[in-house]
PDB file of C-alpha atoms in Angstrom:
ATOM      1  CA  MET T  80      -5.127 106.080  94.662  1.00 62.00           C
ATOM      2  CA  ALA T  81      -5.574 105.299  90.960  1.00 67.00           C
ATOM      3  CA  GLY T  82      -4.475 101.682  91.619  1.00 74.00           C
ATOM      4  CA  ALA T  83      -7.625 101.144  93.658  1.00 77.00           C
ATOM      5  CA  TYR T  84      -9.632 101.157  90.403  1.00 76.00           C
ATOM      6  CA  LYS T  85      -7.760  98.167  89.050  1.00 80.00           C
ATOM      7  CA  ASP T  86     -10.288  95.293  88.731  1.00 80.00           C
ATOM      8  CA  HIS T  87     -12.755  97.281  90.821  1.00 84.00           C
ATOM      9  CA  HIS T  88     -16.239  95.772  90.696  1.00 85.00           C
ATOM     10  CA  LEU T  89     -18.037  99.126  90.220  1.00 89.00           C
ATOM     11  CA  TYR T  90     -15.596 101.553  88.541  1.00 88.00           C
ATOM     12  CA  ALA T  91     -12.908 101.325  85.895  1.00 88.00           C
ATOM     13  CA  LEU T  92     -10.063 103.404  84.491  1.00 87.00           C
ATOM     14  CA  GLU T  93      -9.077 102.909  80.857  1.00 86.00           C
ATOM     15  CA  LYS T  94      -5.375 102.703  81.793  1.00 87.00           C
ATOM     16  CA  TRP T  95      -6.053  99.597  83.965  1.00 87.00           C
ATOM     17  CA  LEU T  96      -7.958  97.587  81.389  1.00 88.00           C
ATOM     18  CA  HIS T  97      -6.605  94.192  80.329  1.00 89.00           C
ATOM     19  CA  LYS T  98      -5.200  93.508  76.897  1.00 89.00           C
ATOM     20  CA  ASN T  99      -8.446  91.928  75.726  1.00 90.00           C
ATOM     21  CA  GLN T 100     -10.771  94.544  77.199  1.00 91.00           C
ATOM     22  CA  THR T 101     -12.173  97.850  75.958  1.00 91.00           C
ATOM     23  CA  LEU T 102     -14.835 100.401  76.909  1.00 91.00           C
ATOM     24  CA  HIS T 103     -18.117 100.190  74.985  1.00 89.00           C
ATOM     25  CA  PRO T 104     -19.959 102.432  75.199  1.00 87.00           C
ATOM     26  CA  LYS T 105     -17.304 104.820  76.382  1.00 86.00           C
ATOM     27  CA  GLY T 106     -19.372 106.643  78.945  1.00 83.00           C
ATOM     28  CA  PRO T 107     -20.788 108.084  81.039  1.00 90.00           C
ATOM     29  CA  VAL T 108     -17.879 109.654  82.897  1.00 89.00           C
ATOM     30  CA  LEU T 109     -18.499 109.428  86.645  1.00 89.00           C
ATOM     31  CA  GLY T 110     -15.567 111.567  87.693  1.00 88.00           C
ATOM     32  CA  PHE T 111     -11.820 111.931  87.433  1.00 88.00           C
ATOM     33  CA  CYS T 112      -8.905 110.461  89.343  1.00 86.00           C
ATOM     34  CA  LYS T 113      -5.548 112.179  88.777  1.00 85.00           C
ATOM     35  CA  GLY T 114      -6.775 113.428  85.467  1.00 85.00           C
ATOM     36  CA  HIS T 115      -8.083 109.980  84.323  1.00 86.00           C
ATOM     37  CA  PRO T 116     -11.822 109.681  83.646  1.00 89.00           C
ATOM     38  CA  VAL T 117     -13.678 107.122  85.768  1.00 90.00           C
ATOM     39  CA  TYR T 118     -16.207 104.899  83.936  1.00 91.00           C
ATOM     40  CA  PRO T 119     -18.762 102.399  85.308  1.00 92.00           C
ATOM     41  CA  ARG T 120     -17.538  98.766  85.269  1.00 90.00           C
ATOM     42  CA  SER T 121     -20.552  97.843  83.103  1.00 90.00           C
ATOM     43  CA  CYS T 122     -18.871  99.649  80.176  1.00 91.00           C
ATOM     44  CA  VAL T 123     -15.992  97.194  80.125  1.00 91.00           C
ATOM     45  CA  GLN T 124     -16.353  94.618  77.326  1.00 91.00           C
ATOM     46  CA  THR T 125     -14.236  91.481  76.757  1.00 92.00           C
ATOM     47  CA  LEU T 126     -12.879  91.050  73.249  1.00 93.00           C
ATOM     48  CA  GLN T 127     -11.919  87.954  71.268  1.00 92.00           C
ATOM     49  CA  SER T 128     -10.524  87.136  67.843  1.00 90.00           C
ATOM     50  CA  ARG T 129     -12.736  85.834  65.028  1.00 89.00           C
ATOM     51  CA  HIS T 130     -11.572  82.316  65.736  1.00 85.00           C
ATOM     52  CA  GLY T 131     -12.285  82.728  69.454  1.00 86.00           C
ATOM     53  CA  TRP T 132     -15.895  83.787  68.808  1.00 89.00           C
ATOM     54  CA  LEU T 133     -16.395  80.859  66.465  1.00 85.00           C
ATOM     55  CA  ARG T 134     -15.810  78.528  69.425  1.00 80.00           C
ATOM     56  CA  GLU T 135     -18.946  80.074  70.989  1.00 84.00           C
ATOM     57  CA  GLY T 136     -21.060  79.717  67.872  1.00 83.00           C
ATOM     58  CA  LEU T 137     -20.783  83.393  66.857  1.00 89.00           C
ATOM     59  CA  GLN T 138     -19.296  85.148  63.869  1.00 91.00           C
ATOM     60  CA  VAL T 139     -18.212  88.710  63.156  1.00 92.00           C
ATOM     61  CA  ARG T 140     -20.567  90.608  60.876  1.00 92.00           C
ATOM     62  CA  GLU T 141     -19.262  91.672  57.479  1.00 90.00           C
ATOM     63  CA  ASN T 142     -17.426  95.009  57.132  1.00 90.00           C
ATOM     64  CA  GLU T 143     -16.852  95.242  60.897  1.00 91.00           C
ATOM     65  CA  LEU T 144     -13.550  96.897  61.879  1.00 92.00           C
ATOM     66  CA  ALA T 145     -11.555  95.493  64.733  1.00 91.00           C
ATOM     67  CA  ALA T 146     -12.398  97.094  68.062  1.00 90.00           C
ATOM     68  CA  LYS T 147      -8.786  96.639  69.156  1.00 91.00           C
ATOM     69  CA  VAL T 148      -5.545  95.458  67.547  1.00 90.00           C
ATOM     70  CA  VAL T 149      -2.996  93.847  69.912  1.00 89.00           C
ATOM     71  CA  THR T 150       0.455  92.386  69.418  1.00 87.00           C
ATOM     72  CA  ARG T 151       0.805  88.655  69.792  1.00 79.00           C
ATOM     73  CA  PRO T 152       3.266  87.291  72.366  1.00 72.00           C
ATOM     74  CA  LYS T 153       6.501  86.350  70.650  1.00 70.00           C
ATOM     75  CA  ARG T 154       6.358  82.761  71.856  1.00 64.00           C
ATOM     76  CA  THR T 155       2.820  82.249  70.547  1.00 58.00           C
ATOM     77  CA  PHE T 156       3.638  83.850  67.164  1.00 54.00           C
ATOM     78  CA  ASN T 157       6.736  81.645  66.698  1.00 57.00           C
ATOM     79  CA  ALA T 158       4.725  78.512  67.538  1.00 55.00           C
ATOM     80  CA  GLN T 159       1.998  79.369  65.044  1.00 54.00           C
ATOM     81  CA  SER T 160       4.593  80.203  62.388  1.00 53.00           C
ATOM     82  CA  VAL T 161       5.996  76.670  62.641  1.00 46.00           C
ATOM     83  CA  GLN T 162       2.560  75.003  62.624  1.00 50.00           C
ATOM     84  CA  SER T 163      -0.359  77.119  61.516  1.00 51.00           C
ATOM     85  CA  SER T 164      -3.681  76.420  63.179  1.00 48.00           C
ATOM     86  CA  GLY T 165      -5.479  76.789  59.849  1.00 49.00           C
ATOM     87  CA  ASN T 166      -7.496  79.906  60.689  1.00 52.00           C
ATOM     88  CA  GLU T 167      -7.294  83.453  59.411  1.00 54.00           C
ATOM     89  CA  ASP T 168      -5.879  84.729  62.739  1.00 57.00           C
ATOM     90  CA  GLY T 169      -2.675  82.720  62.293  1.00 53.00           C
ATOM     91  CA  LEU T 170       0.698  83.762  60.874  1.00 60.00           C
ATOM     92  CA  LYS T 171       0.211  87.470  61.748  1.00 73.00           C
ATOM     93  CA  PRO T 172       2.268  89.384  64.330  1.00 81.00           C
ATOM     94  CA  THR T 173      -0.882  91.310  65.364  1.00 86.00           C
ATOM     95  CA  LEU T 174      -4.338  90.063  66.370  1.00 88.00           C
ATOM     96  CA  ASP T 175      -7.628  91.757  65.572  1.00 91.00           C
ATOM     97  CA  LEU T 176     -10.117  91.649  68.478  1.00 93.00           C
ATOM     98  CA  TYR T 177     -13.843  92.122  68.199  1.00 94.00           C
ATOM     99  CA  GLY T 178     -16.581  92.850  70.742  1.00 93.00           C
ATOM    100  CA  GLU T 179     -19.918  91.171  71.338  1.00 92.00           C
ATOM    101  CA  TRP T 180     -21.774  94.104  69.736  1.00 93.00           C
ATOM    102  CA  GLN T 181     -20.067  93.248  66.397  1.00 93.00           C
ATOM    103  CA  LEU T 182     -21.340  89.639  66.253  1.00 92.00           C
ATOM    104  CA  GLU T 183     -24.175  87.604  64.828  1.00 92.00           C
ATOM    105  CA  PRO T 184     -25.165  83.916  65.148  1.00 90.00           C
ATOM    106  CA  LEU T 185     -22.900  81.537  63.246  1.00 85.00           C
ATOM    107  CA  GLN T 186     -24.349  80.742  59.819  1.00 83.00           C
ATOM    108  CA  LEU T 187     -23.008  77.479  58.451  1.00 72.00           C
ATOM    109  CA  PRO T 188     -23.137  76.761  54.708  1.00 70.00           C
ATOM    110  CA  HIS T 189     -25.878  74.442  53.532  1.00 67.00           C
ATOM    111  CA  ALA T 190     -25.372  71.279  51.598  1.00 62.00           C
ATOM    112  CA  VAL T 191     -25.620  71.701  47.826  1.00 60.00           C
ATOM    113  CA  ASN T 192     -26.834  68.808  45.641  1.00 58.00           C
ATOM    114  CA  GLY T 193     -26.423  66.324  48.484  1.00 54.00           C
ATOM    115  CA  VAL T 194     -22.743  67.130  49.060  1.00 55.00           C
ATOM    116  CA  VAL T 195     -21.618  68.409  52.428  1.00 57.00           C
ATOM    117  CA  PRO T 196     -18.896  71.102  52.181  1.00 55.00           C
ATOM    118  CA  LYS T 197     -15.344  69.927  52.994  1.00 49.00           C
ATOM    119  CA  VAL T 198     -16.056  66.166  53.031  1.00 75.00           C
ATOM    120  CA  ALA T 199     -14.337  62.937  52.330  1.00 46.00           C
ATOM    121  CA  LYS T 200     -16.115  60.046  50.617  1.00 58.00           C
ATOM    122  CA  ARG T 201     -16.662  56.900  52.541  1.00 60.00           C
ATOM    123  CA  LEU T 202     -18.894  54.020  51.653  1.00 68.00           C
ATOM    124  CA  GLY T 203     -20.162  56.052  48.739  1.00 73.00           C
ATOM    125  CA  ILE T 204     -21.769  58.742  50.977  1.00 75.00           C
ATOM    126  CA  ASP T 205     -20.374  62.188  51.415  1.00 77.00           C
ATOM    127  CA  TYR T 206     -19.728  63.128  55.060  1.00 77.00           C
ATOM    128  CA  ALA T 207     -17.798  65.582  57.183  1.00 79.00           C
ATOM    129  CA  PRO T 208     -16.178  65.043  60.562  1.00 82.00           C
ATOM    130  CA  ALA T 209     -18.372  66.541  63.352  1.00 82.00           C
ATOM    131  CA  MET T 210     -16.618  68.943  65.672  1.00 81.00           C
ATOM    132  CA  VAL T 211     -18.223  68.694  69.104  1.00 81.00           C
ATOM    133  CA  GLY T 212     -15.978  70.911  71.267  1.00 83.00           C
ATOM    134  CA  PHE T 213     -12.493  72.067  72.125  1.00 83.00           C
ATOM    135  CA  TYR T 214      -9.720  71.087  74.506  1.00 83.00           C
ATOM    136  CA  TYR T 215      -6.555  72.878  75.598  1.00 84.00           C
ATOM    137  CA  CYS T 216      -3.098  71.343  75.179  1.00 83.00           C
ATOM    138  CA  SER T 217       0.267  73.094  75.578  1.00 81.00           C
ATOM    139  CA  GLY T 218      -1.434  76.471  75.683  1.00 77.00           C
ATOM    140  CA  ARG T 219      -3.309  75.873  72.413  1.00 79.00           C
ATOM    141  CA  CYS T 220      -7.019  75.375  71.820  1.00 80.00           C
ATOM    142  CA  LEU T 221      -7.637  72.303  69.662  1.00 84.00           C
ATOM    143  CA  PRO T 222     -10.900  70.961  68.251  1.00 83.00           C
ATOM    144  CA  VAL T 223     -12.541  67.726  69.324  1.00 85.00           C
ATOM    145  CA  PHE T 224     -14.108  65.609  66.560  1.00 83.00           C
ATOM    146  CA  ASP T 225     -16.617  62.842  67.262  1.00 81.00           C
ATOM    147  CA  GLY T 226     -18.991  61.388  64.700  1.00 79.00           C
ATOM    148  CA  ILE T 227     -19.835  62.674  61.223  1.00 80.00           C
ATOM    149  CA  VAL T 228     -22.222  65.042  59.505  1.00 82.00           C
ATOM    150  CA  VAL T 229     -24.305  63.786  56.572  1.00 81.00           C
ATOM    151  CA  CYS T 230     -27.328  65.010  54.677  1.00 83.00           C
ATOM    152  CA  THR T 231     -30.731  64.161  56.136  1.00 83.00           C
ATOM    153  CA  LYS T 232     -31.675  61.968  53.191  1.00 83.00           C
ATOM    154  CA  PHE T 233     -28.736  59.664  53.996  1.00 81.00           C
ATOM    155  CA  LYS T 234     -29.749  59.240  57.662  1.00 80.00           C
ATOM    156  CA  SER T 235     -31.308  55.790  57.333  1.00 81.00           C
ATOM    157  CA  ALA T 236     -28.598  54.589  54.961  1.00 79.00           C
ATOM    158  CA  ILE T 237     -26.004  55.476  57.613  1.00 79.00           C
ATOM    159  CA  LEU T 238     -27.708  54.478  60.851  1.00 80.00           C
ATOM    160  CA  GLU T 239     -28.716  50.953  59.834  1.00 81.00           C
ATOM    161  CA  PRO T 240     -25.235  49.791  58.702  1.00 80.00           C
ATOM    162  CA  TYR T 241     -23.752  51.596  61.706  1.00 78.00           C
ATOM    163  CA  ALA T 242     -25.998  49.659  64.110  1.00 83.00           C
ATOM    164  CA  GLU T 243     -24.953  46.365  62.490  1.00 84.00           C
ATOM    165  CA  GLU T 244     -21.280  47.309  62.590  1.00 81.00           C
ATOM    166  CA  ASP T 245     -21.587  48.420  66.213  1.00 83.00           C
ATOM    167  CA  GLU T 246     -23.192  45.102  67.188  1.00 89.00           C
ATOM    168  CA  ARG T 247     -20.372  43.169  65.483  1.00 88.00           C
ATOM    169  CA  ARG T 248     -17.825  45.306  67.290  1.00 87.00           C
ATOM    170  CA  ARG T 249     -19.471  44.720  70.664  1.00 91.00           C
ATOM    171  CA  ALA T 250     -19.681  40.957  69.988  1.00 91.00           C
ATOM    172  CA  GLY T 251     -15.968  40.913  69.187  1.00 91.00           C
ATOM    173  CA  GLU T 252     -15.188  42.762  72.396  1.00 91.00           C
ATOM    174  CA  ARG T 253     -17.299  40.343  74.462  1.00 93.00           C
ATOM    175  CA  LYS T 254     -15.523  37.390  72.855  1.00 93.00           C
ATOM    176  CA  GLN T 255     -12.149  38.894  73.557  1.00 93.00           C
ATOM    177  CA  GLU T 256     -13.101  39.593  77.205  1.00 94.00           C
ATOM    178  CA  ALA T 257     -14.316  35.990  77.632  1.00 93.00           C
ATOM    179  CA  ALA T 258     -11.047  34.638  76.211  1.00 93.00           C
ATOM    180  CA  GLN T 259      -9.021  36.843  78.548  1.00 93.00           C
ATOM    181  CA  ALA T 260     -11.064  35.736  81.548  1.00 94.00           C
ATOM    182  CA  LEU T 261     -10.618  32.082  80.617  1.00 93.00           C
ATOM    183  CA  SER T 262      -6.853  32.635  80.265  1.00 93.00           C
ATOM    184  CA  ARG T 263      -6.642  34.273  83.685  1.00 94.00           C
ATOM    185  CA  TRP T 264      -8.594  31.437  85.304  1.00 93.00           C
ATOM    186  CA  TYR T 265      -6.273  28.920  83.702  1.00 92.00           C
ATOM    187  CA  GLN T 266      -3.227  30.752  84.996  1.00 93.00           C
ATOM    188  CA  LEU T 267      -4.733  30.902  88.491  1.00 92.00           C
ATOM    189  CA  LEU T 268      -5.551  27.186  88.584  1.00 92.00           C
ATOM    190  CA  CYS T 269      -2.050  26.316  87.293  1.00 91.00           C
ATOM    191  CA  SER T 270      -0.511  28.421  90.039  1.00 91.00           C
ATOM    192  CA  ILE T 271      -2.665  26.703  92.710  1.00 92.00           C
ATOM    193  CA  VAL T 272      -1.785  23.221  91.404  1.00 90.00           C
ATOM    194  CA  THR T 273       1.942  24.078  91.216  1.00 90.00           C
ATOM    195  CA  ARG T 274       1.933  25.528  94.749  1.00 89.00           C
ATOM    196  CA  GLN T 275       0.168  22.466  96.166  1.00 88.00           C
ATOM    197  CA  ARG T 276       2.581  20.116  94.329  1.00 87.00           C
ATOM    198  CA  LEU T 277       5.563  21.934  95.794  1.00 87.00           C
ATOM    199  CA  LYS T 278       4.050  21.814  99.301  1.00 84.00           C
ATOM    200  CA  ASP T 279       3.437  18.070  98.964  1.00 83.00           C
ATOM    201  CA  SER T 280       6.945  17.472  97.649  1.00 82.00           C
ATOM    202  CA  TYR T 281       8.780  19.359 100.399  1.00 79.00           C
ATOM    203  CA  LYS T 282       6.476  18.704 103.338  1.00 71.00           C
ATOM    204  CA  THR T 283       8.272  17.001 106.293  1.00 57.00           C
ATOM    205  CA  PRO T 284       6.670  14.529 108.730  1.00 53.00           C
ATOM    206  CA  SER T 285       5.267  15.890 111.969  1.00 48.00           C
ATOM    207  CA  HIS T 286       6.896  13.236 114.232  1.00 46.00           C
ATOM    208  CA  GLY T 287      10.343  13.612 115.811  1.00 44.00           C
ATOM    209  CA  LEU T 288      13.410  12.921 113.748  1.00 44.00           C
ATOM    210  CA  GLY T 289      15.597  11.674 116.546  1.00 43.00           C
ATOM    211  CA  ASN T 290      19.398  12.116 116.269  1.00 44.00           C
ATOM    212  CA  GLU T 291      19.623  11.347 112.568  1.00 43.00           C
ATOM    213  CA  GLY T 292      18.653  14.927 111.594  1.00 43.00           C
ATOM    214  CA  LEU T 293      21.517  16.524 113.588  1.00 44.00           C
ATOM    215  CA  PRO T 294      25.301  16.460 113.301  1.00 44.00           C
ATOM    216  CA  GLU T 295      27.194  14.256 115.764  1.00 45.00           C
ATOM    217  CA  ASN T 296      28.804  17.132 117.733  1.00 43.00           C
ATOM    218  CA  ASP T 297      26.979  19.363 120.179  1.00 43.00           C
ATOM    219  CA  ASN T 298      27.716  22.599 118.293  1.00 41.00           C
ATOM    220  CA  VAL T 299      24.236  22.583 116.832  1.00 40.00           C
ATOM    221  CA  HIS T 300      22.628  23.338 120.152  1.00 40.00           C
ATOM    222  CA  ARG T 301      24.910  26.280 120.833  1.00 39.00           C
ATOM    223  CA  ASN T 302      24.904  27.750 117.296  1.00 39.00           C
ATOM    224  CA  THR T 303      21.139  27.659 116.814  1.00 40.00           C
ATOM    225  CA  ARG T 304      20.092  28.908 120.233  1.00 38.00           C
ATOM    226  CA  SER T 305      19.728  32.459 118.857  1.00 38.00           C
ATOM    227  CA  SER T 306      16.252  33.271 117.470  1.00 39.00           C
ATOM    228  CA  GLY T 307      17.831  35.042 114.493  1.00 40.00           C
ATOM    229  CA  SER T 308      19.500  31.899 113.140  1.00 40.00           C
ATOM    230  CA  SER T 309      19.298  31.577 109.375  1.00 40.00           C
ATOM    231  CA  GLU T 310      19.852  27.776 109.265  1.00 42.00           C
ATOM    232  CA  ARG T 311      16.980  25.787 107.852  1.00 44.00           C
ATOM    233  CA  GLU T 312      15.927  22.849 110.019  1.00 44.00           C
ATOM    234  CA  PRO T 313      13.214  20.294 109.318  1.00 44.00           C
ATOM    235  CA  SER T 314       9.764  21.173 110.608  1.00 43.00           C
ATOM    236  CA  SER T 315       8.823  19.021 113.634  1.00 46.00           C
ATOM    237  CA  SER T 316       7.062  19.330 116.932  1.00 58.00           C
ATOM    238  CA  LYS T 317       9.875  17.516 118.813  1.00 64.00           C
ATOM    239  CA  LEU T 318      13.638  17.324 118.335  1.00 64.00           C
ATOM    240  CA  GLN T 319      16.019  15.055 120.271  1.00 60.00           C
ATOM    241  CA  THR T 320      19.587  16.271 121.011  1.00 61.00           C
ATOM    242  CA  ASP T 321      22.637  14.364 122.162  1.00 53.00           C
ATOM    243  CA  ASP T 322      22.350  15.765 125.737  1.00 63.00           C
ATOM    244  CA  ASP T 323      19.076  13.855 126.214  1.00 70.00           C
ATOM    245  CA  HIS T 324      17.059  17.091 126.054  1.00 75.00           C
ATOM    246  CA  GLU T 325      14.032  16.842 123.826  1.00 81.00           C
ATOM    247  CA  HIS T 326      13.048  20.172 122.282  1.00 80.00           C
ATOM    248  CA  GLU T 327       9.383  20.829 122.005  1.00 84.00           C
ATOM    249  CA  PHE T 328       7.800  23.480 119.842  1.00 83.00           C
ATOM    250  CA  PRO T 329       4.240  24.332 121.026  1.00 86.00           C
ATOM    251  CA  GLU T 330       2.068  26.173 118.560  1.00 84.00           C
ATOM    252  CA  GLU T 331       1.802  29.260 120.740  1.00 84.00           C
ATOM    253  CA  ASN T 332       5.602  29.695 120.411  1.00 84.00           C
ATOM    254  CA  GLN T 333       5.566  29.613 116.607  1.00 85.00           C
ATOM    255  CA  SER T 334       5.430  32.601 114.232  1.00 86.00           C
ATOM    256  CA  PHE T 335       5.033  32.765 110.433  1.00 84.00           C
ATOM    257  CA  ASP T 336       6.336  35.504 108.101  1.00 81.00           C
ATOM    258  CA  VAL T 337       3.900  35.845 105.193  1.00 77.00           C
ATOM    259  CA  GLU T 338       6.418  37.780 103.094  1.00 76.00           C
ATOM    260  CA  THR T 339       9.323  35.251 103.294  1.00 78.00           C
ATOM    261  CA  PHE T 340       7.182  32.177 103.996  1.00 78.00           C
ATOM    262  CA  VAL T 341       9.452  31.360 106.946  1.00 82.00           C
ATOM    263  CA  ARG T 342       8.034  29.743 110.115  1.00 85.00           C
ATOM    264  CA  THR T 343      10.015  30.244 113.325  1.00 87.00           C
ATOM    265  CA  LYS T 344       9.604  27.556 116.018  1.00 86.00           C
ATOM    266  CA  ARG T 345      10.827  28.126 119.592  1.00 87.00           C
ATOM    267  CA  CYS T 346      11.432  25.720 122.411  1.00 85.00           C
ATOM    268  CA  PRO T 347      10.806  26.911 126.004  1.00 85.00           C
ATOM    269  CA  CYS T 348      14.513  26.361 126.648  1.00 84.00           C
ATOM    270  CA  GLY T 349      15.405  29.129 124.172  1.00 81.00           C
ATOM    271  CA  PHE T 350      16.319  26.956 121.194  1.00 83.00           C
ATOM    272  CA  SER T 351      14.704  27.984 117.884  1.00 84.00           C
ATOM    273  CA  ILE T 352      14.673  26.839 114.281  1.00 84.00           C
ATOM    274  CA  GLN T 353      13.405  28.407 111.051  1.00 82.00           C
ATOM    275  CA  VAL T 354      11.589  26.451 108.376  1.00 81.00           C
ATOM    276  CA  GLU T 355      10.796  27.788 104.920  1.00 77.00           C
ATOM    277  CA  GLU T 356       7.333  26.740 103.819  1.00 74.00           C
ATOM    278  CA  LEU T 357       6.081  26.779 100.240  1.00 63.00           C
TER     279      LEU T 357
END
């Protein structure tokens, strides 16, 4: 029966709370279940570490004691031991968790004498990378940096050169895109010209070839009667054999394979030839 209180939307037992949850305030007691006091679900508070609350723009007030101390998972602790995340929660086997009632809005330090804290100098103006959010990778929460932070008095000195540099960058990108487009058009035209030249070079006349296109024996008629013949014969609408039968290949009896560029021509008598077209 006590298991029914696990993740119940109205009631809660302290024994079924998650690792990052606690009761605050711890009351009122609504009843008992197998000796365990039952609390309203509204008393359950979610806890986070100092670094976790910072991601939400909040900080723990001074002299606040941790609402709960938990043990880090061994895998997470080993990973942070190899590569520390740079915050005060790292390199400790335990983790201090704090509740929302122990927080206050994040108060960032102000610039002193025109110098932004933790900056690198660039173009003679002090600046700091601007953190705009977080993303998760391999189970870790990593910051996302985009842009810079400078003092207000340097705003104009930064924006004007940035606009000029951005315009130069865009002009370079447009020039590169135009060069790539011109190169692709050149390749396409070269391919078309080459294809047409090959078609003109290997194109056969449409009139009959007579007996000069066939061997002297009559094996050709028997060996090529099958439609699956792989022999390549010249493309023609008529073909004269040595038994005085003139093969005709009407257009309705022709098929073309677009993948292999092979045209199959069939005579009403059953004879067929295959011609590779370029």
